[in-house]
Each structure stands twice: as C-alpha cells, then as structure tokens.
mmCIF file of C-alpha atoms in Angstrom:
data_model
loop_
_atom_site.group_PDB
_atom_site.id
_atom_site.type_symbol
_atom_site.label_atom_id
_atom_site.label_comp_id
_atom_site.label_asym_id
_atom_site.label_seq_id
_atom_site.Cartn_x
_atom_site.Cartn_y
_atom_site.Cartn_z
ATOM 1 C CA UNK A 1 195.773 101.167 214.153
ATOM 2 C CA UNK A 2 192.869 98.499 213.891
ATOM 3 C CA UNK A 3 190.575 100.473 216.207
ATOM 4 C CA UNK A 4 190.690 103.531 214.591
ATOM 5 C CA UNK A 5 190.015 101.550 211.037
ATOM 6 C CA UNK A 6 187.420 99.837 212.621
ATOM 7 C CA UNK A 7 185.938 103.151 214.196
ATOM 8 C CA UNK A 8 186.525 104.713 210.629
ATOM 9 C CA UNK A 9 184.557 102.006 208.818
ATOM 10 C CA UNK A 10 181.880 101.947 211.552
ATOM 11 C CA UNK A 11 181.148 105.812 210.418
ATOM 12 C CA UNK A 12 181.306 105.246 206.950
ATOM 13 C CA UNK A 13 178.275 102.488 207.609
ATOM 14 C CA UNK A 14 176.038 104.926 209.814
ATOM 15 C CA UNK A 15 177.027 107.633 206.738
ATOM 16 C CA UNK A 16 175.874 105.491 204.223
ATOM 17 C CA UNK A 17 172.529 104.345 206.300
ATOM 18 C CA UNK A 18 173.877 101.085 207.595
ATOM 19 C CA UNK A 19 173.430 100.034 210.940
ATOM 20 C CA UNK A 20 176.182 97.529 210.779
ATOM 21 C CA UNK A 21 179.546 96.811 209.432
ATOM 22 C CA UNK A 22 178.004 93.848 208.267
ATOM 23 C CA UNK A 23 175.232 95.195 206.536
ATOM 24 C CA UNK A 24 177.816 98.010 204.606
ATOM 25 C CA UNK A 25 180.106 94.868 203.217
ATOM 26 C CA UNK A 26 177.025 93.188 202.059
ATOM 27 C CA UNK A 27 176.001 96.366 200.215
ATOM 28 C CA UNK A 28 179.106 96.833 198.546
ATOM 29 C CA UNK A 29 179.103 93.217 197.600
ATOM 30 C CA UNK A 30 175.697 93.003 196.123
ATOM 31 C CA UNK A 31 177.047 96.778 194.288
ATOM 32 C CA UNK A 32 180.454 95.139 192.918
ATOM 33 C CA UNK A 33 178.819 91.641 191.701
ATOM 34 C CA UNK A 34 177.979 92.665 188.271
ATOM 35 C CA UNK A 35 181.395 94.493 187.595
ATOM 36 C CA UNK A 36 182.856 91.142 189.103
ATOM 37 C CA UNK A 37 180.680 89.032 186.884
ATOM 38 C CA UNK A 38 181.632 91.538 183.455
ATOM 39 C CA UNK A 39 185.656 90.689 184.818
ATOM 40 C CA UNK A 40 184.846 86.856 184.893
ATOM 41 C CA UNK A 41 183.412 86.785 181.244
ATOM 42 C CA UNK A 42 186.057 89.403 179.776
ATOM 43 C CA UNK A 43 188.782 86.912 181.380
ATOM 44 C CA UNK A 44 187.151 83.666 180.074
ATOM 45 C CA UNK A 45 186.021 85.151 176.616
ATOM 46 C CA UNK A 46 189.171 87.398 175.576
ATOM 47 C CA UNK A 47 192.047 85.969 178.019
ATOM 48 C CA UNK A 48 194.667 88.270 176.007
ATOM 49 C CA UNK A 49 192.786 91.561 176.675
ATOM 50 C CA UNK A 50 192.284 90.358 180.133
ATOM 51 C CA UNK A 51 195.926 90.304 181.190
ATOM 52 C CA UNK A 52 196.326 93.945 180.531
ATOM 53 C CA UNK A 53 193.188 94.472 182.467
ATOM 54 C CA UNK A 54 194.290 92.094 185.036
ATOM 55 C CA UNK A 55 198.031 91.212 184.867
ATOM 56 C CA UNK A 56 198.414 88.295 186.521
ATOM 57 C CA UNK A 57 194.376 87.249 186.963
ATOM 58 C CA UNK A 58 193.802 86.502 183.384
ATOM 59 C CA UNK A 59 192.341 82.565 182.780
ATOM 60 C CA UNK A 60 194.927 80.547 181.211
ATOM 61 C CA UNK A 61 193.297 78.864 178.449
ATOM 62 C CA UNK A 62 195.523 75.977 178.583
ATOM 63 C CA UNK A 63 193.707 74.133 181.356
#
C-alpha cells in the first residue's frame, strides 16, 4: 500500500511540474499558509464561531 501511494504522489509532483516530492509539499505549504493564517486569527479573534468551524481546534480563551 505505501509504494503505490508513494508512486501515486510521485505522479501527481511530475503533473504539477515538480521534480520532487519535496518540492510538491513545499508548494502546497507555501499555497495553504494564508488560509492557515485566516484559521489562526478567526480562532483567536471569534473563539465561539471557531468551534463550529473547527470543533475541537477552537482557542480556549481561558488560558
């Protein structure tokens, strides 16, 4: 089962113009950041609305 993910994620890197596996994950990070950033504020700024957004990921305000 691991080789054929591996040999699966190895194609979707040459599809997307990667040469590595290394260099697709650090695409999809640098992609993904700012959505994880917006996540990080809308827990720390509205920590109600983030719990139905994010059940269970939501900053507890109490600390």
């Amino acid at each position: 089962m691991r080789i054929r993910a591996a040999d699966a994620l190895g194609k979707i890197a040459l599809w997307n113009g990667c040469q590595t596996l290394e260099e697709l994950l650090t695409d999809a990070a640098v992609d993904l950041a700012p959505r994880v950033r917006s996540l990080e504020m809308l827990c720390r700024s509205h920590p109600k609305r983030a719990r139905h957004v994010l059940p269970g990921v939501a900053a507890d305000k109490s600390k």
